[in-house]
XYZ file of C-alpha atoms in Angstrom:
676
model
C 0.000 0.000 0.000
C 2.808 2.416 0.809
C 4.440 1.733 -2.530
C 1.186 2.330 -4.385
C 0.589 5.542 -2.435
C 4.101 6.754 -3.257
C 3.622 6.011 -6.957
C 0.254 7.776 -6.889
C 1.757 10.860 -5.257
C 4.624 10.997 -7.746
C 2.470 10.255 -10.793
C -0.695 12.243 -9.990
C -0.534 14.514 -6.969
C 2.886 16.049 -7.608
C 2.284 16.779 -11.335
C -1.129 18.220 -10.461
C 0.393 20.561 -7.908
C 3.094 21.597 -10.369
C 0.479 22.297 -13.037
C -1.584 24.264 -10.545
C 1.468 26.307 -9.592
C 2.253 26.985 -13.245
C -1.356 27.979 -13.868
C -1.346 30.379 -10.931
C 1.941 31.815 -12.120
C 0.576 32.302 -15.629
C -2.221 34.432 -14.224
C 0.279 37.254 -13.822
C 0.842 37.246 -17.573
C -2.817 37.520 -18.514
C -2.832 41.309 -18.391
C 0.118 41.440 -20.755
C -1.424 38.838 -23.075
C -4.669 40.777 -23.251
C -2.807 44.040 -23.805
C -0.686 42.426 -26.494
C -3.786 41.224 -28.344
C -5.315 44.677 -28.108
C -2.039 46.182 -29.298
C -1.915 43.937 -32.374
C -5.514 44.706 -33.242
C -5.152 48.457 -32.832
C -1.789 48.430 -34.588
C -3.634 47.090 -37.612
C -5.982 50.078 -37.401
C -3.039 52.495 -37.319
C -1.285 50.701 -40.189
C -4.388 50.823 -42.373
C -4.877 54.519 -41.702
C -1.233 55.180 -42.555
C -1.697 53.310 -45.829
C -4.810 55.349 -46.560
C -2.892 58.576 -46.002
C -0.127 57.431 -48.335
C -2.722 56.372 -50.868
C -4.235 59.844 -50.698
C -0.794 61.395 -51.210
C -0.202 59.096 -54.173
C -3.471 60.273 -55.708
C -2.408 63.857 -55.075
C 0.776 63.158 -57.020
C -1.241 61.682 -59.890
C -3.551 64.671 -59.916
C -0.544 66.970 -60.003
C 0.934 65.030 -62.917
C -2.370 65.232 -64.763
C -2.536 68.993 -64.146
C 0.994 69.438 -65.482
C 0.172 67.457 -68.599
C -3.013 69.449 -69.128
C -1.323 72.820 -68.626
C 1.483 71.922 -71.004
C -0.743 70.702 -73.784
C 1.180 71.164 -77.046
C 3.088 74.219 -75.817
C 6.817 74.197 -75.165
C 7.685 73.822 -71.452
C 9.554 77.138 -71.369
C 6.480 78.976 -72.603
C 4.179 77.712 -69.860
C 6.852 78.006 -67.155
C 6.350 81.752 -66.671
C 2.672 81.394 -65.749
C 2.811 77.904 -64.225
C 2.642 79.070 -60.578
C -0.461 81.188 -61.052
C -2.366 78.728 -63.252
C -1.563 75.734 -61.023
C -2.798 77.529 -57.899
C -5.999 78.510 -59.662
C -6.782 75.007 -60.906
C -5.401 72.846 -58.080
C -6.214 74.082 -54.545
C -3.608 71.862 -52.874
C -0.762 73.814 -54.503
C 0.666 76.633 -52.399
C 3.491 77.472 -54.815
C 4.176 76.085 -58.282
C 7.724 75.969 -59.546
C 9.595 75.036 -62.714
C 13.327 74.311 -62.815
C 15.692 72.892 -65.376
C 18.286 70.240 -64.767
C 20.902 72.920 -65.409
C 19.705 74.770 -62.288
C 17.567 77.554 -63.784
C 14.534 78.427 -61.640
C 11.903 79.541 -64.179
C 8.953 79.748 -61.816
C 7.732 81.425 -59.693
C 8.733 84.327 -61.902
C 7.049 87.044 -59.802
C 8.438 86.712 -56.268
C 6.397 89.662 -55.093
C 3.882 87.265 -53.528
C 4.841 86.480 -49.943
C 4.491 82.722 -50.345
C 6.562 82.730 -53.542
C 9.199 84.947 -52.012
C 9.546 82.701 -48.954
C 9.579 79.611 -51.181
C 12.471 80.947 -53.246
C 14.306 81.990 -50.114
C 13.959 78.521 -48.592
C 14.323 76.336 -51.682
C 15.845 78.443 -54.454
C 19.455 77.416 -53.991
C 18.451 73.774 -53.426
C 16.318 73.615 -56.593
C 19.023 75.447 -58.528
C 21.546 72.747 -57.624
C 23.648 75.318 -55.760
C 23.561 73.556 -52.391
C 22.807 70.167 -50.901
C 19.922 69.612 -48.554
C 18.718 66.848 -46.284
C 15.414 65.532 -47.560
C 13.163 62.537 -47.053
C 13.019 60.714 -50.362
C 12.633 57.005 -50.911
C 11.201 56.006 -54.268
C 11.127 52.305 -53.330
C 8.709 53.048 -50.543
C 6.032 53.680 -53.172
C 7.192 51.457 -56.003
C 7.306 48.330 -53.851
C 4.345 49.105 -51.641
C 1.693 46.412 -51.843
C -0.867 49.172 -51.479
C -0.334 50.096 -55.157
C -0.250 46.568 -56.535
C -3.973 46.550 -57.109
C -5.799 48.399 -59.860
C -6.553 51.879 -58.571
C -6.679 54.002 -61.695
C -4.160 56.823 -61.460
C -2.465 55.290 -58.448
C -1.623 52.205 -60.475
C -0.199 54.325 -63.291
C 1.832 56.214 -60.705
C 3.308 52.985 -59.410
C 4.306 51.833 -62.883
C 5.813 55.142 -63.957
C 7.579 55.763 -60.681
C 9.112 52.299 -60.420
C 11.279 52.600 -63.542
C 12.241 55.370 -65.971
C 11.723 52.949 -68.815
C 8.041 53.021 -68.125
C 7.748 56.817 -68.469
C 5.379 57.934 -71.209
C 7.100 58.724 -74.486
C 7.041 62.135 -76.057
C 3.748 62.868 -77.646
C 1.879 60.332 -75.607
C -1.647 61.165 -74.742
C -1.976 62.792 -71.332
C -4.188 61.190 -68.728
C -7.707 62.507 -68.657
C -8.018 65.459 -66.371
C -10.336 65.104 -63.443
C -13.184 67.571 -63.568
C -14.177 67.311 -59.949
C -13.841 70.306 -57.734
C -11.600 70.288 -54.695
C -14.571 69.524 -52.461
C -15.517 66.568 -54.627
C -11.967 65.304 -54.592
C -11.832 65.523 -50.828
C -14.786 63.156 -50.321
C -13.594 59.859 -48.808
C -13.982 56.886 -51.081
C -13.692 53.545 -49.259
C -11.213 55.125 -46.851
C -13.574 56.152 -44.078
C -12.913 55.436 -40.437
C -15.600 52.748 -40.513
C -13.955 50.938 -43.427
C -10.574 51.224 -41.784
C -11.896 49.657 -38.597
C -13.654 46.948 -40.595
C -10.460 45.975 -42.365
C -8.742 45.793 -39.005
C -11.435 43.738 -37.295
C -11.708 41.049 -39.977
C -8.178 39.690 -39.432
C -8.942 39.395 -35.746
C -11.516 36.730 -36.518
C -9.266 35.001 -39.037
C -5.962 34.666 -37.233
C -5.207 38.359 -37.050
C -2.014 37.864 -35.056
C -0.263 36.229 -37.961
C -1.666 38.616 -40.579
C -0.844 41.743 -38.630
C 2.685 40.587 -37.918
C 3.159 39.633 -41.583
C 1.791 42.977 -42.653
C 4.191 44.801 -40.364
C 7.109 42.930 -41.894
C 6.193 42.941 -45.568
C 3.021 44.822 -46.384
C 3.386 48.062 -44.434
C 4.644 51.106 -46.307
C 8.367 51.508 -45.940
C 9.277 54.165 -43.512
C 6.413 53.436 -41.159
C 7.536 53.108 -37.620
C 5.995 52.346 -34.276
C 6.872 54.749 -31.522
C 7.179 53.591 -27.941
C 3.619 53.520 -26.698
C 3.524 55.304 -23.353
C -0.205 54.683 -22.956
C 0.604 50.993 -22.927
C 3.288 51.638 -20.352
C 0.693 53.225 -18.091
C -1.450 50.089 -18.301
C 1.123 47.301 -18.258
C 2.481 45.661 -15.161
C 5.866 46.396 -13.703
C 7.398 43.217 -15.092
C 10.690 43.963 -16.854
C 10.026 41.121 -19.283
C 6.746 42.666 -20.362
C 8.434 46.037 -20.735
C 10.989 44.523 -23.093
C 8.309 42.803 -25.140
C 6.261 45.980 -25.485
C 9.257 48.054 -26.548
C 8.766 49.214 -30.147
C 11.455 49.855 -32.803
C 12.551 53.417 -33.500
C 11.817 55.410 -36.657
C 12.855 53.849 -39.970
C 12.622 57.045 -42.060
C 15.475 57.443 -44.523
C 17.138 60.874 -44.573
C 18.991 61.595 -47.836
C 21.350 64.488 -48.597
C 22.152 65.876 -52.035
C 21.373 68.438 -54.705
C 17.954 68.422 -56.315
C 19.253 67.061 -59.625
C 21.081 64.255 -57.824
C 18.056 63.354 -55.754
C 15.563 63.026 -58.606
C 17.996 61.069 -60.769
C 16.265 59.481 -63.756
C 12.834 59.286 -62.156
C 9.923 60.841 -64.025
C 8.057 62.060 -60.958
C 8.142 61.879 -57.215
C 7.647 63.475 -53.846
C 10.126 64.738 -51.299
C 9.883 66.461 -47.946
C 12.308 68.627 -46.036
C 12.357 70.701 -42.900
C 13.261 74.370 -43.250
C 13.469 76.298 -39.985
C 11.729 73.321 -38.303
C 8.766 73.658 -40.667
C 7.758 70.851 -42.994
C 7.752 71.479 -46.728
C 6.327 68.833 -49.070
C 7.326 69.103 -52.748
C 5.797 67.223 -55.682
C 7.622 67.141 -59.015
C 7.114 65.715 -62.489
C 9.171 65.940 -65.662
C 7.699 67.437 -68.812
C 6.701 64.550 -71.080
C 8.117 66.248 -74.234
C 11.279 67.612 -72.642
C 12.423 65.735 -69.502
C 15.001 68.450 -68.767
C 12.179 70.619 -67.431
C 10.914 69.697 -63.972
C 7.522 71.021 -62.894
C 6.749 70.978 -59.192
C 4.511 72.236 -56.431
C 4.787 72.891 -52.737
C 1.692 71.518 -51.010
C -0.467 73.743 -48.859
C -0.331 71.817 -45.574
C -3.442 73.521 -44.232
C -5.557 72.303 -47.142
C -3.803 68.941 -47.073
C -4.847 68.533 -43.448
C -8.439 69.373 -44.382
C -8.362 66.755 -47.115
C -6.931 64.095 -44.826
C -9.528 64.842 -42.152
C -12.101 62.908 -44.147
C -10.104 59.737 -43.645
C -10.949 59.996 -39.945
C -14.576 60.919 -40.499
C -16.871 59.976 -37.639
C -18.905 56.889 -38.389
C -20.154 53.795 -36.660
C -17.375 51.247 -36.460
C -16.756 47.978 -34.702
C -14.174 49.595 -32.425
C -15.591 53.109 -32.191
C -16.608 52.601 -28.566
C -13.101 51.466 -27.699
C -10.598 53.783 -29.358
C -10.021 57.246 -30.788
C -7.901 57.486 -33.947
C -5.878 60.626 -34.605
C -3.553 61.952 -37.285
C -0.605 63.701 -35.612
C 1.686 66.193 -37.357
C 5.431 66.446 -36.845
C 4.860 68.384 -33.607
C 2.590 65.634 -32.210
C -0.483 67.839 -32.560
C -3.754 66.279 -33.739
C -4.624 67.144 -37.313
C -7.707 64.930 -37.509
C -9.712 63.036 -34.880
C -12.319 60.316 -35.060
C -13.885 61.687 -31.847
C -13.974 65.500 -31.945
C -13.338 66.981 -28.546
C -11.369 64.002 -27.280
C -8.414 65.048 -25.139
C -5.336 63.017 -24.299
C -1.611 63.266 -23.914
C -0.966 63.234 -27.664
C 2.660 62.244 -27.199
C 1.648 59.030 -25.463
C -0.561 57.000 -27.833
C -1.456 53.362 -27.252
C 0.008 52.443 -30.664
C 1.177 54.606 -33.562
C 2.416 54.157 -37.129
C 4.416 56.735 -39.070
C 3.032 57.868 -42.403
C 6.392 57.674 -44.155
C 8.910 59.872 -45.968
C 6.130 61.807 -47.714
C 5.020 63.242 -44.352
C 7.986 62.637 -42.054
C 7.199 62.286 -38.372
C 3.459 62.398 -39.028
C 1.696 59.499 -37.398
C -1.585 57.644 -37.352
C -2.103 57.151 -33.618
C -4.616 55.140 -31.601
C -5.764 56.152 -28.100
C -7.911 54.172 -25.701
C -11.116 55.904 -24.698
C -11.040 54.071 -21.377
C -7.444 53.087 -20.513
C -8.526 51.446 -17.257
C -10.830 49.031 -19.078
C -7.896 46.895 -20.165
C -6.705 46.532 -16.582
C -10.218 45.622 -15.462
C -10.485 43.004 -18.208
C -7.137 41.516 -17.206
C -8.222 41.455 -13.574
C -11.454 39.711 -14.544
C -9.499 37.124 -16.525
C -7.152 36.558 -13.599
C -10.086 36.111 -11.245
C -11.848 33.711 -13.608
C -8.732 31.652 -14.223
C -7.959 31.693 -10.517
C -11.383 30.269 -9.748
C -10.967 27.659 -12.488
C -7.568 26.665 -11.159
C -8.996 26.437 -7.646
C -11.898 24.300 -8.836
C -9.554 22.057 -10.819
C -7.206 21.661 -7.872
C -10.170 20.844 -5.652
C -11.458 18.358 -8.234
C -8.021 16.764 -8.447
C -7.890 16.528 -4.661
C -11.364 15.015 -4.371
C -10.688 12.675 -7.286
C -7.399 11.633 -5.759
C -9.098 10.927 -2.449
C -11.774 8.854 -4.203
C -9.150 6.955 -6.175
C -7.091 6.258 -3.077
C -10.196 5.157 -1.180
C -11.281 2.861 -3.984
C -7.745 1.563 -4.364
C -7.599 0.825 -0.668
C -10.976 -0.894 -0.830
C -9.883 -2.976 -3.811
C -6.676 -3.966 -2.061
C -8.611 -4.971 1.057
C -11.003 -6.932 -1.146
C -8.071 -8.590 -2.892
C -6.631 -9.622 0.459
C -10.048 -10.915 1.514
C -10.323 -12.926 -1.679
C -6.900 -14.382 -1.028
C -7.950 -15.266 2.505
C -11.184 -16.676 1.124
C -9.327 -19.019 -1.196
C -7.130 -20.146 1.686
C -10.120 -20.591 4.003
C -12.153 -22.497 1.428
C -9.188 -24.725 0.693
C -8.854 -25.392 4.399
C -12.612 -25.894 4.788
C -12.669 -28.382 1.936
C -9.574 -30.216 3.031
C -10.646 -30.756 6.663
C -13.946 -32.620 6.047
C -12.457 -34.527 3.144
C -9.634 -35.725 5.383
C -12.100 -36.886 8.051
C -14.353 -38.553 5.497
C -11.446 -40.342 3.867
C -9.903 -41.481 7.147
C -13.096 -42.915 8.674
C -14.292 -44.412 5.398
C -10.950 -46.224 4.978
C -11.152 -47.561 8.551
C -14.654 -48.869 7.937
C -13.785 -50.243 4.517
C -10.787 -52.196 5.822
C -12.845 -53.690 8.648
C -10.538 -52.463 11.370
C -13.468 -51.249 13.477
C -15.437 -54.177 14.792
C -17.360 -52.391 17.510
C -20.848 -51.541 16.147
C -21.066 -48.469 18.421
C -17.846 -47.033 16.982
C -18.989 -47.840 13.467
C -22.192 -45.829 14.031
C -20.120 -42.999 15.507
C -17.757 -42.955 12.562
C -20.658 -43.057 10.121
C -22.223 -40.133 11.978
C -18.984 -38.175 11.664
C -18.844 -38.943 7.949
C -22.453 -37.799 7.539
C -21.833 -34.580 9.506
C -18.684 -33.749 7.559
C -20.485 -34.493 4.321
C -23.290 -32.127 5.326
C -20.789 -29.438 6.268
C -18.981 -29.921 2.966
C -22.257 -29.721 1.054
C -23.235 -26.561 2.933
C -19.882 -24.928 2.123
C -20.145 -25.802 -1.559
C -23.753 -24.593 -1.683
C -22.726 -21.291 -0.082
C -20.007 -20.740 -2.663
C -22.275 -21.664 -5.574
C -25.200 -19.572 -4.311
C -22.949 -16.596 -3.700
C -21.526 -16.868 -7.220
C -25.027 -16.988 -8.728
C -26.127 -14.054 -6.601
C -23.126 -11.952 -7.663
C -23.896 -12.655 -11.321
C -27.602 -11.975 -10.814
C -28.489 -15.552 -11.732
C -29.898 -16.596 -8.371
C -33.544 -17.575 -8.741
C -36.021 -18.240 -5.951
C -39.195 -20.315 -5.946
C -41.532 -18.317 -3.749
C -44.428 -20.083 -2.140
C -46.366 -20.043 1.107
C -44.489 -21.847 3.841
C -44.650 -22.219 7.608
C -41.625 -20.522 9.149
C -42.231 -22.198 12.515
C -42.248 -25.664 10.977
C -39.166 -24.900 8.897
C -37.277 -23.565 11.932
C -38.276 -26.617 13.987
C -37.029 -29.010 11.276
C -33.678 -27.253 10.963
C -33.260 -27.192 14.748
C -33.990 -30.901 15.065
C -31.561 -31.657 12.248
C -28.768 -29.759 13.994
C -29.572 -30.912 17.504
C -27.752 -34.328 17.465
C -24.347 -33.014 16.315
C -24.613 -29.979 18.593
C -25.470 -32.012 21.660
C -22.799 -34.527 20.721
C -20.330 -31.629 20.765
C -21.454 -30.673 24.272
C -23.780 -27.794 23.387
C -26.836 -26.872 25.410
C -29.367 -26.428 22.647
C -32.792 -24.879 23.346
C -35.691 -24.041 21.034
C -38.507 -21.573 21.734
C -40.819 -22.068 18.773
C -44.600 -21.553 19.050
C -46.954 -24.301 17.968
C -48.946 -21.837 15.860
C -48.368 -21.611 12.109
C -46.194 -18.673 11.076
C -46.942 -18.112 7.396
C -44.493 -16.342 5.085
C -43.924 -16.120 1.331
C -40.505 -17.450 0.470
C -38.193 -20.068 -0.959
C -38.131 -22.878 1.607
C -34.667 -24.155 0.629
C -33.145 -20.666 0.659
C -34.609 -19.866 4.092
C -33.341 -23.195 5.387
C -29.881 -22.288 4.155
C -30.051 -18.999 6.083
C -30.954 -20.792 9.318
C -28.236 -23.391 8.798
C -25.641 -20.659 8.229
C -26.695 -18.846 11.415
C -26.568 -22.036 13.487
C -23.216 -23.018 11.982
C -21.883 -19.562 12.765
C -23.062 -19.820 16.398
C -21.467 -23.240 16.729
C -18.086 -22.141 15.389
C -17.735 -19.114 17.653
C -19.031 -20.720 20.863
C -15.819 -22.335 22.002
C -15.929 -21.689 25.757
C -19.637 -21.376 26.641
C -21.432 -23.904 24.493
C -24.968 -22.627 24.610
C -27.278 -21.946 21.636
C -30.910 -20.861 21.670
C -33.293 -20.629 18.723
C -36.295 -18.382 19.278
C -39.185 -17.434 16.973
C -41.434 -14.472 17.813
C -43.599 -11.812 16.210
C -42.891 -8.074 15.993
C -45.174 -5.130 15.565
C -44.639 -1.397 15.069
C -45.740 0.835 17.928
C -46.450 4.462 17.055
C -45.234 6.768 19.841
C -45.397 10.109 18.049
C -46.547 11.364 14.656
C -43.136 10.739 13.161
C -41.565 8.259 15.558
C -42.047 4.798 17.020
C -40.280 1.483 17.594
C -40.596 -2.251 17.112
C -41.959 -4.355 19.955
C -41.748 -8.109 20.412
C -45.138 -9.753 20.840
C -46.395 -13.284 20.966
C -46.981 -15.183 17.769
C -50.754 -15.063 18.310
C -50.878 -11.302 18.983
C -52.995 -9.417 16.429
C -51.345 -6.622 14.467
C -47.919 -8.239 14.185
C -46.312 -7.288 10.878
C -43.221 -9.504 10.715
C -41.625 -12.681 12.069
C -38.234 -12.796 13.708
C -36.066 -15.888 14.177
C -33.278 -15.294 16.693
C -30.161 -17.454 17.012
C -28.459 -16.652 20.313
C -25.116 -17.906 21.570
C -22.629 -17.265 24.358
C -19.607 -17.082 22.084
C -16.874 -14.496 21.706
C -19.160 -11.985 20.017
C -18.235 -9.469 17.317
C -15.434 -6.918 17.856
C -16.532 -3.304 18.171
C -16.739 -1.536 14.821
C -17.263 -4.762 12.877
C -21.040 -5.040 13.393
C -21.765 -4.282 9.706
C -18.485 -5.400 8.190
C -19.221 -9.037 9.072
C -21.942 -8.950 6.397
C -19.469 -7.903 3.691
C -18.286 -10.552 1.301
C -15.081 -12.355 2.250
C -14.840 -10.419 5.510
C -14.034 -12.341 8.688
C -13.537 -10.831 12.103
C -11.316 -13.820 12.964
C -9.165 -15.466 10.314
C -9.651 -19.223 10.202
C -5.975 -19.978 9.753
C -4.797 -17.927 12.721
C -7.755 -18.316 15.095
C -8.582 -21.909 14.304
C -12.230 -20.987 13.663
C -13.310 -22.444 10.370
C -15.321 -20.509 7.807
C -15.263 -18.991 4.334
C -16.570 -15.483 5.065
C -19.644 -15.967 2.861
C -22.220 -17.366 5.291
C -23.529 -14.086 6.718
C -23.186 -12.296 3.361
C -25.298 -14.924 1.651
C -27.798 -14.990 4.540
C -28.419 -11.232 4.257
C -28.729 -11.393 0.468
C -31.362 -14.129 0.728
C -33.246 -12.258 3.464
C -33.316 -9.030 1.423
C -34.583 -10.977 -1.569
C -37.527 -11.963 0.702
C -38.071 -8.291 1.700
C -36.499 -9.006 5.073
C -33.080 -8.683 6.669
C -30.467 -10.386 8.824
C -29.113 -8.259 11.671
C -26.666 -8.560 14.527
C -26.967 -7.371 18.130
C -24.857 -8.179 21.186
C -26.569 -10.495 23.650
C -27.019 -9.440 27.217
C -24.569 -11.344 29.387
C -22.180 -11.919 26.473
C -22.443 -13.534 23.106
C -24.276 -12.686 19.921
C -27.832 -12.483 18.680
C -28.398 -12.911 14.929
C -31.955 -12.276 13.755
C -33.738 -13.287 10.563
C -36.697 -10.969 9.949
C -39.348 -11.717 7.345
C -42.649 -9.978 6.566
C -45.696 -11.779 7.937
C -48.243 -13.145 5.519
C -51.605 -11.494 6.391
C -54.275 -13.824 7.738
C -57.300 -14.169 5.441
C -60.604 -12.732 6.702
C -62.915 -15.083 8.617
C -65.547 -15.037 5.860
C -63.030 -16.325 3.364
C -61.988 -19.108 5.748
C -65.621 -20.255 6.080
C -66.122 -20.234 2.330
C -63.011 -22.266 1.788
């Protein structure tokens, strides 16, 4: 048993405790896991908005190219250069200043620097555009040419991708110019499939289809080059103090590429493009496109950032979205000031977004940022998850403990039963061997004629008969018990006289008992005691009880068989007791046959165990008391099959009292007796 218990502890209890400890420890990581999932989801929102902004800028570049082509028409580039600034501003509201330069460094437009904007533009960019000085700019053609955002058919945006990717794809001289858009600036500014609702929808769908993998893949391959994720201080306010979590939440720094060179060196052989530079800490965004007929002329425009902000505001238009109740999306300029908001009036520390994605080199240090409307909600959700998992772990640990206790209890019971079965086999072998030895010995003596005394011959024959009866009773007990365990035991119920049956069994057992020195008394009424039962089965019960009394009465050899009636006496509405009455008393409801002895009795605590199969209070091999451990078990099974019971009670003055109780067969009414 100790070995089994040790194996059970090592194989079940110890691993269960380790798993419980690991589960409790993992609860501390639930807040980070939840925050990480939220971060991935909202990062997708920021990435999509950044792509939308770049898509809008790409369309602006295509519109500018179309305007240049339209303004040029069939005229020489030098002719239109003088009036390019004025005409471009009149026809394209996004242009703040239009300029024309040659690759040799001649600035042909703006030709009238009297306008304040034109004068400032020439002061800031004249030497740079004239190839007289180098400047640090943000220019990365591959960020647009290789962006998956432009790989799908999007009209002008697709043409922009093809033309910008390689000079070989530039339109030849005399090629037809793209059709000019007739929409007004207001019409152009209307969002088309780039609303806040659509952006949220595109971000929510991956969440239901393995968004972790898609978002991470998008960050590696599909995001516009130059996008970066700033450290998210709003996350740092919500996360736990774990250093490991802090390392995992740390975001990479900006990936914007800063290039230095003259204007002619920067544009190279490209047909069009966009560059941005900071002059006196103010952002200047320049679009440029070569003249189709004479690529040595470069037409460009400086964007009006105020109108650009108004145009981009529509990308963050208020609308019902799947995540609208959770987050606020903002477009931040290079000074971390909100340019557009999904929730007007929302206030936050704009420098501490939950997640953010840079727009790219076109708008350096501009970001699409996501802010939580309720930052404490994430902590509450994590706390709820910890509480739920804690309860589950507690319940599982409790279930493991209860299950372990049940398993150990059942294992102990099975081991006890196995020992009892082993003892049973030994006892039965001993029980079979003893009578067979006696039968063989006395039969051989009689067969060889060694016993000439007739009195001894009768005595030996009596011993053989008694041992044969005991052997038959033992075999019948084993067979009946086996049938009962398999549910194959069948009874032949009929009306029988319990008093007559008890008297016959007593008279059968009297000679061997008295021969063994027992004082045997019977107190059986002469009245019929009718019951419904199997006569042979009831006889077996009585024989087992008498045999049991005989075996355990070693010192005081005294056995009494008593038959009486019992009736229920009501003492209170819900209480009462059984009272012994005479067999002729009216109202008796059951019969009771008592077998009393003055033997050693039953040890304390074993009053019910003695009715369990294979159980013996005294082992036959060590105590010398013969028995198989099935007699009382079989007696109770038979009694219960007759709607009765076999019980034990200590006898006053020492000894035992075993009682067979059977329901009394009601007496027929007097009228029925007369008719019969």
